[in-house]
Coordinates of C-alpha atoms (C1' of nucleotides) in Angstrom, one line a residue:
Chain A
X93 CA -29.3 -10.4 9.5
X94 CA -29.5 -6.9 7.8
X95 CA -29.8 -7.8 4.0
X96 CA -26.3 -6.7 1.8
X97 CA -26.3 -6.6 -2.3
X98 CA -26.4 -9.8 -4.0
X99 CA -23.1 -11.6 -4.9
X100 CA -21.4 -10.0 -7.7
X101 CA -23.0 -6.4 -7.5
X102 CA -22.4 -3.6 -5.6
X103 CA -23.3 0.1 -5.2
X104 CA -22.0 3.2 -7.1
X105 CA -21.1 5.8 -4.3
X106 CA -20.8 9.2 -4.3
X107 CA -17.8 10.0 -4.9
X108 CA -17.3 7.0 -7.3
X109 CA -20.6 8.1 -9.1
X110 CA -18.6 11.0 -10.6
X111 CA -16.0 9.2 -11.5
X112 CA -18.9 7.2 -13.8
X113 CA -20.5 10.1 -15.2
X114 CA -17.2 11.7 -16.3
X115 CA -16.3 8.4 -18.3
X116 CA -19.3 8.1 -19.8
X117 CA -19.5 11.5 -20.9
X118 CA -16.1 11.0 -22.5
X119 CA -16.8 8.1 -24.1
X120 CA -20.6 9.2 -25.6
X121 CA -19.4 12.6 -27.3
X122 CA -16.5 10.2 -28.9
X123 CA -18.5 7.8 -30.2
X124 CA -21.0 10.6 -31.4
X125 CA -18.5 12.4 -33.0
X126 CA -17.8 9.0 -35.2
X127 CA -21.5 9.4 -36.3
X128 CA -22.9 6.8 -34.0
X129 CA -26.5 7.2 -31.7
X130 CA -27.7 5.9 -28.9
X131 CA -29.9 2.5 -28.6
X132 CA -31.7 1.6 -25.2
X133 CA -33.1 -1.6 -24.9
X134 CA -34.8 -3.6 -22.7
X135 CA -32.5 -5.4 -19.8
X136 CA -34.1 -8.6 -20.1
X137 CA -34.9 -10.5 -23.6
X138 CA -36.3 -13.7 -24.3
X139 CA -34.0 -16.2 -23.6
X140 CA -33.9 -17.5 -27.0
X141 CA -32.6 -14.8 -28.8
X142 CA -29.5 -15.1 -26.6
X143 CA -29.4 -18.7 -27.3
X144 CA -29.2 -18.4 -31.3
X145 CA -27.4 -15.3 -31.0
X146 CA -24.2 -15.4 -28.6
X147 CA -24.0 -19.6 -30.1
X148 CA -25.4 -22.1 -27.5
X149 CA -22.1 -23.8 -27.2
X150 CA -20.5 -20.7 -25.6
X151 CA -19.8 -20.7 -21.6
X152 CA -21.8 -17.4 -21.1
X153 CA -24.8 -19.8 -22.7
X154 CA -24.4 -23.0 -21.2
X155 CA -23.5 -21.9 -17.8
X156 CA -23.3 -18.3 -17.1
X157 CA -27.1 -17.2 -17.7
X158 CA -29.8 -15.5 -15.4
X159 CA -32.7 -17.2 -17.0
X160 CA -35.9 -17.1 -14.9
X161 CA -39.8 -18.1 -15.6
X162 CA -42.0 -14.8 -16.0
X163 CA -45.8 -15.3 -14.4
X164 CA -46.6 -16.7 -18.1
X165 CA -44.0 -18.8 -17.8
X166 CA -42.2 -17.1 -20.6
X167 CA -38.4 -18.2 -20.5
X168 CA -36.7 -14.6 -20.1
X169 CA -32.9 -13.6 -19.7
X170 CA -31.0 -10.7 -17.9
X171 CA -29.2 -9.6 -21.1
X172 CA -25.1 -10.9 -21.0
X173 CA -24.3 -9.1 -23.7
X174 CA -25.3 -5.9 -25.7
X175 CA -24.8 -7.4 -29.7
X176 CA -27.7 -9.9 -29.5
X177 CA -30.6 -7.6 -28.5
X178 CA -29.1 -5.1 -30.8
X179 CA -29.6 -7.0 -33.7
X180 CA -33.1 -8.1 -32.8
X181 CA -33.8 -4.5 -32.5
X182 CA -32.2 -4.1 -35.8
X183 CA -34.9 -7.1 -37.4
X184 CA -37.6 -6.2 -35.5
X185 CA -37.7 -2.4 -36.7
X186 CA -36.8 -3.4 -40.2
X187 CA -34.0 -0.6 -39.6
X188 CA -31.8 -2.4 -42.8
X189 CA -35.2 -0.9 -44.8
X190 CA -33.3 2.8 -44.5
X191 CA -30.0 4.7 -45.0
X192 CA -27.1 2.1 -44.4
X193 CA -24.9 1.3 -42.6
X194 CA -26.7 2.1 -39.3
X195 CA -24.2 3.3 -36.6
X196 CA -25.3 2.5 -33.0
X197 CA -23.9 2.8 -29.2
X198 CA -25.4 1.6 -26.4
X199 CA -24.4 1.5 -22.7
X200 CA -25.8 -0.2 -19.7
X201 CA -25.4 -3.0 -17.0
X202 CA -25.4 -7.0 -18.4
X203 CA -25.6 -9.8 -16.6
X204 CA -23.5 -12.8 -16.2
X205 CA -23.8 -15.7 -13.0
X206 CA -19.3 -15.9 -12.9
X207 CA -17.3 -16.2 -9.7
X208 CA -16.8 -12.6 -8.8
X209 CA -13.0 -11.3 -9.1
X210 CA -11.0 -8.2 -9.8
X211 CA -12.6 -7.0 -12.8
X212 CA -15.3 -9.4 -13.1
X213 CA -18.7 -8.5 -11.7
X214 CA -22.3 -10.7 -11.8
X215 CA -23.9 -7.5 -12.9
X216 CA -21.3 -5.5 -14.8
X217 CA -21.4 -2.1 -17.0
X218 CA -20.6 -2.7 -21.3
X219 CA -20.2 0.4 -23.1
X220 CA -20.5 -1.0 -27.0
X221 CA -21.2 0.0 -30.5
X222 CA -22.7 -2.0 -33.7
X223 CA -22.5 -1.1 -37.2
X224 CA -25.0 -3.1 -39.9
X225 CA -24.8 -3.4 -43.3
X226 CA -20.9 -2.5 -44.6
X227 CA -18.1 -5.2 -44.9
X228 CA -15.7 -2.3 -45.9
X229 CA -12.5 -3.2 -44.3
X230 CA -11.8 0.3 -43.8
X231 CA -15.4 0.6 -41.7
X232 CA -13.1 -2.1 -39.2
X233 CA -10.4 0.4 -39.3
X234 CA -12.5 2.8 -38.2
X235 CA -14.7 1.0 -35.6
X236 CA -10.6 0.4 -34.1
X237 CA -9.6 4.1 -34.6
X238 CA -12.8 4.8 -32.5
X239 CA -11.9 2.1 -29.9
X240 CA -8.4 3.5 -29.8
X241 CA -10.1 7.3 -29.3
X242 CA -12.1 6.5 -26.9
X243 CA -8.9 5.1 -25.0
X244 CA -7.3 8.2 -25.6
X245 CA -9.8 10.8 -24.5
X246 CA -10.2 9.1 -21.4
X247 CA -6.4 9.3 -21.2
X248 CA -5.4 5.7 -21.5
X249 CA -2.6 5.1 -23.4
X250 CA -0.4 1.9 -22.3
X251 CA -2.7 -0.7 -23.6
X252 CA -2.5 -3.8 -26.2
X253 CA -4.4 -3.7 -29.5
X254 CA -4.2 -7.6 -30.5
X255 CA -5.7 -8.1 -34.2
X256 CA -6.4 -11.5 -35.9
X257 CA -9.0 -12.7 -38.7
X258 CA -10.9 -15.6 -37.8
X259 CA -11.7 -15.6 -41.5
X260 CA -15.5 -16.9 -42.7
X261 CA -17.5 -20.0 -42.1
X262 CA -15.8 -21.7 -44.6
X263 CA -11.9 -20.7 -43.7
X264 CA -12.9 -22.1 -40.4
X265 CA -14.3 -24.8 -41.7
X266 CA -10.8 -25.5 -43.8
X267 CA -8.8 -24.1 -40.5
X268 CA -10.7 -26.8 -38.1
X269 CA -9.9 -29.9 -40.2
X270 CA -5.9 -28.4 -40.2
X271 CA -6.4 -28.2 -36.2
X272 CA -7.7 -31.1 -35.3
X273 CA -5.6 -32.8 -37.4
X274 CA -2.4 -31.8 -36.2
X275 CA -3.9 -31.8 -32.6
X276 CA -5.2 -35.5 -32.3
X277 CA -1.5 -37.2 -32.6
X278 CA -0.6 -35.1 -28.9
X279 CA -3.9 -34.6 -27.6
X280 CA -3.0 -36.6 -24.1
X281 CA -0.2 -33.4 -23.8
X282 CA -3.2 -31.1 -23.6
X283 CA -5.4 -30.2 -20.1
X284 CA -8.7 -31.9 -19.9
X285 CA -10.9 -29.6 -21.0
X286 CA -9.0 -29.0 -24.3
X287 CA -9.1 -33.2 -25.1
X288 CA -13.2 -32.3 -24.3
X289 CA -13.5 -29.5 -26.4
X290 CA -10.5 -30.0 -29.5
X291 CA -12.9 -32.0 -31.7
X292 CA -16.4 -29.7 -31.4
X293 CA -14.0 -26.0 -31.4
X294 CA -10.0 -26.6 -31.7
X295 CA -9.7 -22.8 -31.8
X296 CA -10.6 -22.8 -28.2
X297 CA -7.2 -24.6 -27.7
X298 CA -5.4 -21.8 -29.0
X299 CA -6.1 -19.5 -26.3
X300 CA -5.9 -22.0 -23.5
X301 CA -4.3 -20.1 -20.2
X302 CA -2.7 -24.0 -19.4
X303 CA 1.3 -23.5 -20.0
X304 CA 1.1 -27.2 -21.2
X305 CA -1.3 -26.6 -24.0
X306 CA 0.4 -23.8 -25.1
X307 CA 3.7 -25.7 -25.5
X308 CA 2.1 -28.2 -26.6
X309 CA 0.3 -26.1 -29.6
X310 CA 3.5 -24.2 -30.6
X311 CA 4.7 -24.7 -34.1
X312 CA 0.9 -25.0 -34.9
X313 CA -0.8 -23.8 -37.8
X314 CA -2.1 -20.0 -37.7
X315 CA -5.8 -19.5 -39.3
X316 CA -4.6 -17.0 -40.6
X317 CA -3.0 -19.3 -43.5
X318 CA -6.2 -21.0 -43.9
X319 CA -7.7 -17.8 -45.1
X320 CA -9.2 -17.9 -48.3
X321 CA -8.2 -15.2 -51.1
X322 CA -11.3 -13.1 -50.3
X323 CA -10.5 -13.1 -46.0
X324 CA -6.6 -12.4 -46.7
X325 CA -7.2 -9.6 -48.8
X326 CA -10.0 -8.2 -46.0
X327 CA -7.7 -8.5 -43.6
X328 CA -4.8 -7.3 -45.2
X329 CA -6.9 -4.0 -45.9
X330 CA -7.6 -3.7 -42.2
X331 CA -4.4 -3.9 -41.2
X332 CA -2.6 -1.8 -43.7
X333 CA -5.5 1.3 -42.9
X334 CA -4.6 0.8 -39.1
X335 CA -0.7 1.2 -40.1
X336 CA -1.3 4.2 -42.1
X337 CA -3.3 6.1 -39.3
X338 CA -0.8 5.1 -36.8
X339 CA -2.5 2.9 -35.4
X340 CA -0.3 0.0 -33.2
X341 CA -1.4 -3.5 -33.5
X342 CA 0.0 -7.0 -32.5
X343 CA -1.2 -9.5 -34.7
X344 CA -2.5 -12.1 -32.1
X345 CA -2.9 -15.8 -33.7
X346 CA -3.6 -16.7 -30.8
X347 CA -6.6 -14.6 -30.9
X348 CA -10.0 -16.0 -30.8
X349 CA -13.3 -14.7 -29.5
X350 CA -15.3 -16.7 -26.8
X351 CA -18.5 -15.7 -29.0
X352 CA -19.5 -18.1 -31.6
X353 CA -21.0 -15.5 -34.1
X354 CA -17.7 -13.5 -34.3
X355 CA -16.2 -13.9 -38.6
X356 CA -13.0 -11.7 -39.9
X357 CA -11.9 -9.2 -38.0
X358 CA -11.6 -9.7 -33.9
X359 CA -9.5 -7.5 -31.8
X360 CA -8.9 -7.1 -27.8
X361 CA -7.2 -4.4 -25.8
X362 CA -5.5 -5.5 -23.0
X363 CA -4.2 -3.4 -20.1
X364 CA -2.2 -6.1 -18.0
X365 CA -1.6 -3.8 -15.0
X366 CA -5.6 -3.9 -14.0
X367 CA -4.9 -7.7 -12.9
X368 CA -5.7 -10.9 -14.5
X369 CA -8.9 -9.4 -16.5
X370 CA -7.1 -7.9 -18.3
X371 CA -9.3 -7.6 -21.1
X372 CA -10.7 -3.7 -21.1
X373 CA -12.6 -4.0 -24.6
X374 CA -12.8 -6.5 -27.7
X375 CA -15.1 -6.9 -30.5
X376 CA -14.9 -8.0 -34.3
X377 CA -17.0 -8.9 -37.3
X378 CA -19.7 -10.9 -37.6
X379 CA -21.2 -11.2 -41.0
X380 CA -23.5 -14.2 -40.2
X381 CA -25.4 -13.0 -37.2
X382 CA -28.4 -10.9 -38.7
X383 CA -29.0 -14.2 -40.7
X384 CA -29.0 -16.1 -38.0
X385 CA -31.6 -14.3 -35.7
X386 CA -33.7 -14.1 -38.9
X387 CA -33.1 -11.2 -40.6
X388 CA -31.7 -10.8 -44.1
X389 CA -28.0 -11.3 -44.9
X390 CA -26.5 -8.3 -43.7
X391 CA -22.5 -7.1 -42.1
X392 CA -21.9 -6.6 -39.1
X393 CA -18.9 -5.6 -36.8
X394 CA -19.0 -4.3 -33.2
X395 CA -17.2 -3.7 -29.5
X396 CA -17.8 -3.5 -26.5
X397 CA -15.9 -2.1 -23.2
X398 CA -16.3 -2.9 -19.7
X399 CA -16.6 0.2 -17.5
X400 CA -15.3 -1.6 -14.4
X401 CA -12.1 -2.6 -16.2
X402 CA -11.8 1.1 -17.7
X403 CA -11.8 2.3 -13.8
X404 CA -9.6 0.0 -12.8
X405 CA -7.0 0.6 -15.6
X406 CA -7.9 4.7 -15.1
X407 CA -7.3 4.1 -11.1
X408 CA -4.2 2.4 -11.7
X409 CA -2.7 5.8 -13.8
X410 CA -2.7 8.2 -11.2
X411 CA -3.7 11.8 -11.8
X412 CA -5.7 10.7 -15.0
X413 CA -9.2 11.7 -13.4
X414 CA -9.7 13.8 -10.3
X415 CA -13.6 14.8 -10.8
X416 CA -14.5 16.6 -7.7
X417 CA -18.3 17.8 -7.4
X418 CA -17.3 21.2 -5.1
X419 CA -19.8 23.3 -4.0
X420 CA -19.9 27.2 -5.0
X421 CA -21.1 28.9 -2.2
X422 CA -22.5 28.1 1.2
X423 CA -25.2 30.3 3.2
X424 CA -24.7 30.4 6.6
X425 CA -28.1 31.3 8.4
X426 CA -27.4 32.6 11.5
X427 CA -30.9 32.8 13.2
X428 CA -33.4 30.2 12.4
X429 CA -36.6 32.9 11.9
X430 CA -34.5 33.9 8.4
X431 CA -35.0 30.2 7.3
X432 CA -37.8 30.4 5.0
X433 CA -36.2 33.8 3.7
X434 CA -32.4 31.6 3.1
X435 CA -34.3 29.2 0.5
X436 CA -35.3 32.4 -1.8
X437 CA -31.5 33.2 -1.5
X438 CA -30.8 29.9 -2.3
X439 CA -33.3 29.6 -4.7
X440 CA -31.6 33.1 -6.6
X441 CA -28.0 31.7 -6.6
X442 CA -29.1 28.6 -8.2
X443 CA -31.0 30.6 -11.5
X444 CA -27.9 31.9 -11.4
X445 CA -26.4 28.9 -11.7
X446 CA -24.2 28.8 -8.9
X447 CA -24.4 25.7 -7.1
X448 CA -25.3 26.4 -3.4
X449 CA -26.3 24.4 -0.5
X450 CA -27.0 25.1 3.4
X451 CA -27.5 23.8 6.9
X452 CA -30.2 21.9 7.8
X453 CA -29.5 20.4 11.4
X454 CA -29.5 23.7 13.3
X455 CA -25.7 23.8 13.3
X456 CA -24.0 26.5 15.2
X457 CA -22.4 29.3 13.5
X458 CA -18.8 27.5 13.6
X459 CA -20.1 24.5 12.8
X460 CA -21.4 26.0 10.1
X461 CA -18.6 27.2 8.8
X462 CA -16.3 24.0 9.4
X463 CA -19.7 22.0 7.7
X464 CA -19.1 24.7 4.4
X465 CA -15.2 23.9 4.5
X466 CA -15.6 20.1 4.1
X467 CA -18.6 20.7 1.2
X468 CA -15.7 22.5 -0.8
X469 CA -17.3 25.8 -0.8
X470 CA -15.9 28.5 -2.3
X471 CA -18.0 31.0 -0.7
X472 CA -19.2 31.8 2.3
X473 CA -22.5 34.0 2.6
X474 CA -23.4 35.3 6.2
X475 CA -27.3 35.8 6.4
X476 CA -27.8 37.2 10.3
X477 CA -29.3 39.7 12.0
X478 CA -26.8 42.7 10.8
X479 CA -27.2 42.0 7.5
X480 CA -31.1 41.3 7.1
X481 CA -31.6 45.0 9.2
X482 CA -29.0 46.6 6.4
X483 CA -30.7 44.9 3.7
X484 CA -27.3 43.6 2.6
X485 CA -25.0 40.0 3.2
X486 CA -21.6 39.2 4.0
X487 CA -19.6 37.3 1.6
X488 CA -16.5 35.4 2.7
X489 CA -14.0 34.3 -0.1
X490 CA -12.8 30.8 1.7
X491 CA -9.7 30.8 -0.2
X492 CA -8.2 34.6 0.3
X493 CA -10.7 34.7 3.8
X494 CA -11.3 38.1 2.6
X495 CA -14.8 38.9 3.7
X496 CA -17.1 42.4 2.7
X497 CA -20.6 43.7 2.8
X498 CA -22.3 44.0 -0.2
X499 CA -25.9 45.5 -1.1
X500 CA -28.4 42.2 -2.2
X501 CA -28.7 43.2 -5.5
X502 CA -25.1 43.0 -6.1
X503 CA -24.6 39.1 -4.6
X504 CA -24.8 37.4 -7.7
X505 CA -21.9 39.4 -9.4
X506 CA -19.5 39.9 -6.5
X507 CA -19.7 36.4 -5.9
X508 CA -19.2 35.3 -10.1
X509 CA -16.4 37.7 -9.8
X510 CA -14.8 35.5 -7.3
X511 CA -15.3 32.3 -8.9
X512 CA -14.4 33.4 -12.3
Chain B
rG568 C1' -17.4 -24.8 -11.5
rU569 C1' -11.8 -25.4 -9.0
rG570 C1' -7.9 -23.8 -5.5
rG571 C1' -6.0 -20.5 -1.7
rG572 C1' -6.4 -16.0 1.7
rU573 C1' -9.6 -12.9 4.8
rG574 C1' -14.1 -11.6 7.8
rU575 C1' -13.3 -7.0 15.1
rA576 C1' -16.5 0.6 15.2
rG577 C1' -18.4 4.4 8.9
rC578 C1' -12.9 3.4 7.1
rU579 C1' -7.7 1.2 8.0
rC580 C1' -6.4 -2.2 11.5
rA581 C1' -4.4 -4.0 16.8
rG582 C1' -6.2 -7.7 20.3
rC583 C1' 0.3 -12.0 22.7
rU584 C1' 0.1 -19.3 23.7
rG585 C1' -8.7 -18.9 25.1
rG586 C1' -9.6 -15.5 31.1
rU587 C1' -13.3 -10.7 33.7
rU588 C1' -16.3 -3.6 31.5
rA589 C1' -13.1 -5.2 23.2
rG590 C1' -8.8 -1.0 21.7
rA591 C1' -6.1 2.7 18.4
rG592 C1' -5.8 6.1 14.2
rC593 C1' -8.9 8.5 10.8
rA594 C1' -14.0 10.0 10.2
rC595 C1' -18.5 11.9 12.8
rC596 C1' -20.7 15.2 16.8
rA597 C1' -19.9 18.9 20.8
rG598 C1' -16.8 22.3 23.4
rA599 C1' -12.0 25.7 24.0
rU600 C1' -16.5 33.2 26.5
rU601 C1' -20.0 37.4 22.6
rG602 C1' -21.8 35.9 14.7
rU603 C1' -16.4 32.9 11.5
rG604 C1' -13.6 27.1 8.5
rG605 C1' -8.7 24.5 7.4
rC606 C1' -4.0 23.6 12.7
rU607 C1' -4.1 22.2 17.9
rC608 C1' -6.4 20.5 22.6
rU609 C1' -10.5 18.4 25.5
rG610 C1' -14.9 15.5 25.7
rG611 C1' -18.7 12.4 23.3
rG612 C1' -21.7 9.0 20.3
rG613 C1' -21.0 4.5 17.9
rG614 C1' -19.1 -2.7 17.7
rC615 C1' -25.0 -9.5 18.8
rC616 C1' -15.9 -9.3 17.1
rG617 C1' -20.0 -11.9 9.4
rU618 C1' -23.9 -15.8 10.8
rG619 C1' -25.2 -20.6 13.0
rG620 C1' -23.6 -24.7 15.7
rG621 C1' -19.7 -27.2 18.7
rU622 C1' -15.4 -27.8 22.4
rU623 C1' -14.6 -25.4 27.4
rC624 C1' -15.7 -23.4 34.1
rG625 C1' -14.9 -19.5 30.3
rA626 C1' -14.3 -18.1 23.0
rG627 C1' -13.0 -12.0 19.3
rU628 C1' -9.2 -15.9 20.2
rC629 C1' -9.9 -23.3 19.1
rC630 C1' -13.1 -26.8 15.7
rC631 C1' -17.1 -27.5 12.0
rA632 C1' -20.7 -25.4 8.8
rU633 C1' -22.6 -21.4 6.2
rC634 C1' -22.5 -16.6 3.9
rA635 C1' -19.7 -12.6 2.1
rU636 C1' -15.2 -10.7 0.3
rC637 C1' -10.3 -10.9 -1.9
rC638 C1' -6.5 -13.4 -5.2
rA639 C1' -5.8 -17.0 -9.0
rC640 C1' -7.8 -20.8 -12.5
rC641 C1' -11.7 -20.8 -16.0
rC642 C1' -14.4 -17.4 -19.1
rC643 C1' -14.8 -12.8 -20.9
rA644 C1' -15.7 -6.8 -21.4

RNA sequence: GUGGGUGUAGCUCAGCUGGUUAGAGCACCAGAUUGUGGCUCUGGGGGCCGUGGGUUCGAGUCCCAUCAUCCACCCCA
C-alpha cells in the first residue's frame, strides 16, 4: 500500500500555497507595523517546559501531546503551542536585561494528537505574538486593535471579539470558592465531566458546550464580580480604550481560556460561519508565566491565530482573495537546435524581471501555444527559423492576439510596454 | 477519547434487488494538411472499485475487521 500523510496533516498545493503566502504576507507587515519582530524557534522543546508552562492539568497536556524519547532518552515535545517556548527564549537570553517591553511574532506549524475535523488539524499553522514586561491596560488594547487589523487587512470583517477578565491568582482564588459553592447543591444537573472537573477548575463549567450545564449554571455568579479593585479597574481601562477606538466587543462571562497560565485580559474571535471551530484567534494576559518557567516576575499578554481557520473563514467570503501566480511571457521554440540559445532568452527576460517559462517535452507548435494559454501567459514569443535568420522574434500579445516583429534588442521593452 | 456518514480514474460522481471485457463529465495527451492558444469535433492513455478477511458457482455490489476521510461532541487557534 503506497504510503499517504499521517492522520491529521496534509500537503499545501500549488495553488493553495499562494493563497498561504499572501496571508502571511498580510499578516507579517501588520504586525511589524505595530513594532513587533520575528522569533523562530525550535519545533520541538523539552517536554518539560510545556508541562510547567501551558499547566499540566490542561487537555492539550494530559492527552493531546507528541512526546517521544530522543537517542539520549531525553523526553522531547512537538511544540502545541507558540507562548511556552517563547518565554523560555525570553529567560534563556536574559532578553528582560534590555529595552522593555519586548514585542515579538512568530509563525509556524504546532502540534496537537486531536481527532481531525473541520478546522482542527494534528499538525496545524499559529500565527502569534507575545509582549513581556508591560501590564498597561492600554498595551491589551493595543495587542486587540492589532488582532482586529490583522482581521481587517486580510479583509475579514464579520467576526466576534468576546472580552472577559479572568482577574489574578487571587480573584480566582475568591471566584472558585463562589463557584463551587453555588455549583455543589445542583451538581447531579451537570454532565459528567463537569461533576469530575467542578471541584479542581469550576471555571471550566462555564464554558461547557452541554445545553444542560449551561441551564443549569445560569443565574450564576460572573468572575467578573469577584474582581478585586486592582483587576476591575485593569479591565475597565481595557475596555473603555477598545470603545474609544471603535473597537466592538462582547463582554463574554462565559469566557475562559483552556490555558492554565492565562490572568486578566482573555479575548477570542469567533467566525461561526467556518463550522463548529469556530475559534479563528484568542489570547490574553498572563502575568504569572515568566515566574513560573523561572524567570523573574515579568507581564505578559499574547495571541495567537490559526491559519487553517483564517482560510476557511477567508474561503467562505467569496472574492476576498484571488491570488493567481500568472506567467508573463511564454517562448515558443520552434526548432529544437535553438534550445540552448532559448535559455539565454530566457535567462534575459528574467534580469528583466519578467517571469517567463518554456517547453520542455518537445511539444508541437500548437501545443505549444495551447500549453502557454493554460500557464496564463501574457505573451507569446516565437523563436523559429524566420526569426533567428532576421536576427529578430515575434511577439504575440495573447489578450489583443496582435502579433509583430521586433529587432532583439527591443524585446524587453515592447513586451514591458504590453504588460504595463 | 465518544457518536454518525463516506471510501469506484488526477477531480466530481454513476454503477438498479450480487452475474461475464467497470462507466460518464471535467482534466491530461494526440490529431482535424504547411510555424499559432481560448470554441468545436475525433481518437487515446489512465482504475489490485481504500486494505485484509469472510459468505457465494460468482462480490464494486452482502458481512466482519482495519485504515483513511468527512460531520458533530470534546478541546482549542
Amino acid at each position: 500500500m503506497q504510503v499517504k500523510a499521517p492522520r491529521g496533516t496534509y500537503d499545501i498545493l500549488p495553488p493553495d500555497s499562494a493563497k498561504w503566502q499572501y496571508i502571511e504576507k498580510i499578516i507579517y507587515e501588520t504586525a511589524q507595523l505595530f513594532g513587533y519582530s520575528e522569533i523562530r524557534t525550535p519545533i520541538f522543546e523539552h517536554t518539560e517546559l510545556f508541562e510547567r508552562g501551558v499547566g499540566e492539568t490542561t487537555d492539550i497536556v494530559t492527552k493531546e501531546m507528541y512526546t517521544f524519547a530522543d537517542k539520549s532518552d531525553r523526553s522531547l515535545t512537538l511544540r502545541p503551542e507558540g507562548t511556552a517556548s517563547s518565554v523560555r527564549a525570553l529567560i534563556e537570553h536574559s532578553i528582560y536585561g534590555g529595552v522593555m517591553p519586548v514585542k515579538w511574532y512568530y509563525s509556524g506549524p504546532m502540534f496537537r494528537y486531536d481527532r481531525p475535523q473541520t478546522g482542527r488539524f494534528r499538525q496545524f499553522h499559529q500565527f502569534g505574538v507575545e509582549v513581556f514586561g508591560s501590564n498597561s491596560p492600554y498595551l491589551d488594547a493595543e495587542i486587540i486593535m492589532l488582532l482586529v487589523k490583522i482581521l481587517a487587512n486580510l479583509g475579514l470583517d464579520d467576526y466576534e471579539l468576546h472580552l472577559n477578565s479572568v482577574g489574578c491568582p487571587g480573584c480566582r482564588e475568591n471566584y472558585r470558592q463562589k463557584l463551587i459553592a453555588h455549583i455543589s447543591p445542583i451538581k447531579e444537573k451537570l454532565c459528567t465531566d463537569c461533576q469530575a472537573r467542578y471541584q479542581k477548575n469550576p471555571l471550566r463549567v462555564l464554558d461547557c458546550k452541554v445545553k444542560s450545564c449551561q441551564e443549569a449554571i445560569s443565574g450564576f455568579p460572573y468572575i467578573y464580580d469577584s474582581l478585586c479593585d486592582d483587576c476591575r479597574e485593569h479591565y475597565t481601562k481595557v475596555k473603555s480604550a477598545l470603545e474609544d477606538n471603535h473597537i466592538k466587543y462582547i463582554h463574554d462571562n462565559n469566557l475562559v481560556r483552556g490555558l492554565d497560565y492565562y490572568t486578566n485580559t482573555a479575548f477570542e474571535i469567533h467566525i461561526p460561519q467556518i463550522g463548529s471551530q469556530s475559534a479563528v484567534g484568542g489570547g490574553g494576559r498572563y502575568n504569572g508565566l515568566v515566574k513560573e518557567c523561572g524567570g523573574p516576575d515579568i507581564p505578559g499578554i499574547g495571541f495567537a491565530l490559526g491559519m487553517e481557520r483564517l482560510l476557511l473563514a477567508l474561503d467562505s467570503m467569496p472574492g476576498r482573495i484571488q491570488p493567481e501566480v500568472k506567467l508573463d511571457v511564454f517562448l515558443a521554440v520552434l526548432d529544437e537546435k535553438y534550445n540552448s540559445q532559448a535559455l539565454q532568452v530566457l535567462d534575459r527576460l528574467r534580469n528583466s524581471n519578467i517571469k517567463a517559462d518554456r517547453d520542455y517535452n518537445g511539444r508541437s507548435m500548437k501545443a505549444q501555444m495551447k500549453y502557454a494559454d493554460k500557464l496564463g501567459a501574457q505573451v507569446v514569443i516565437l523563436m523559429g527559423e524566420d526569426e533567428v535568420n532576421h536576427g529578430t522574434f515575434t511577439i504575440r500579445n495573447m489578450n489583443s492576439r496582435e502579433q509583430l516583429e521586433v529587432e532583439a534588442a527591443q524585446v524587453i521593452p515592447v513586451i514591458k510596454d504590453i504588460l504595463a
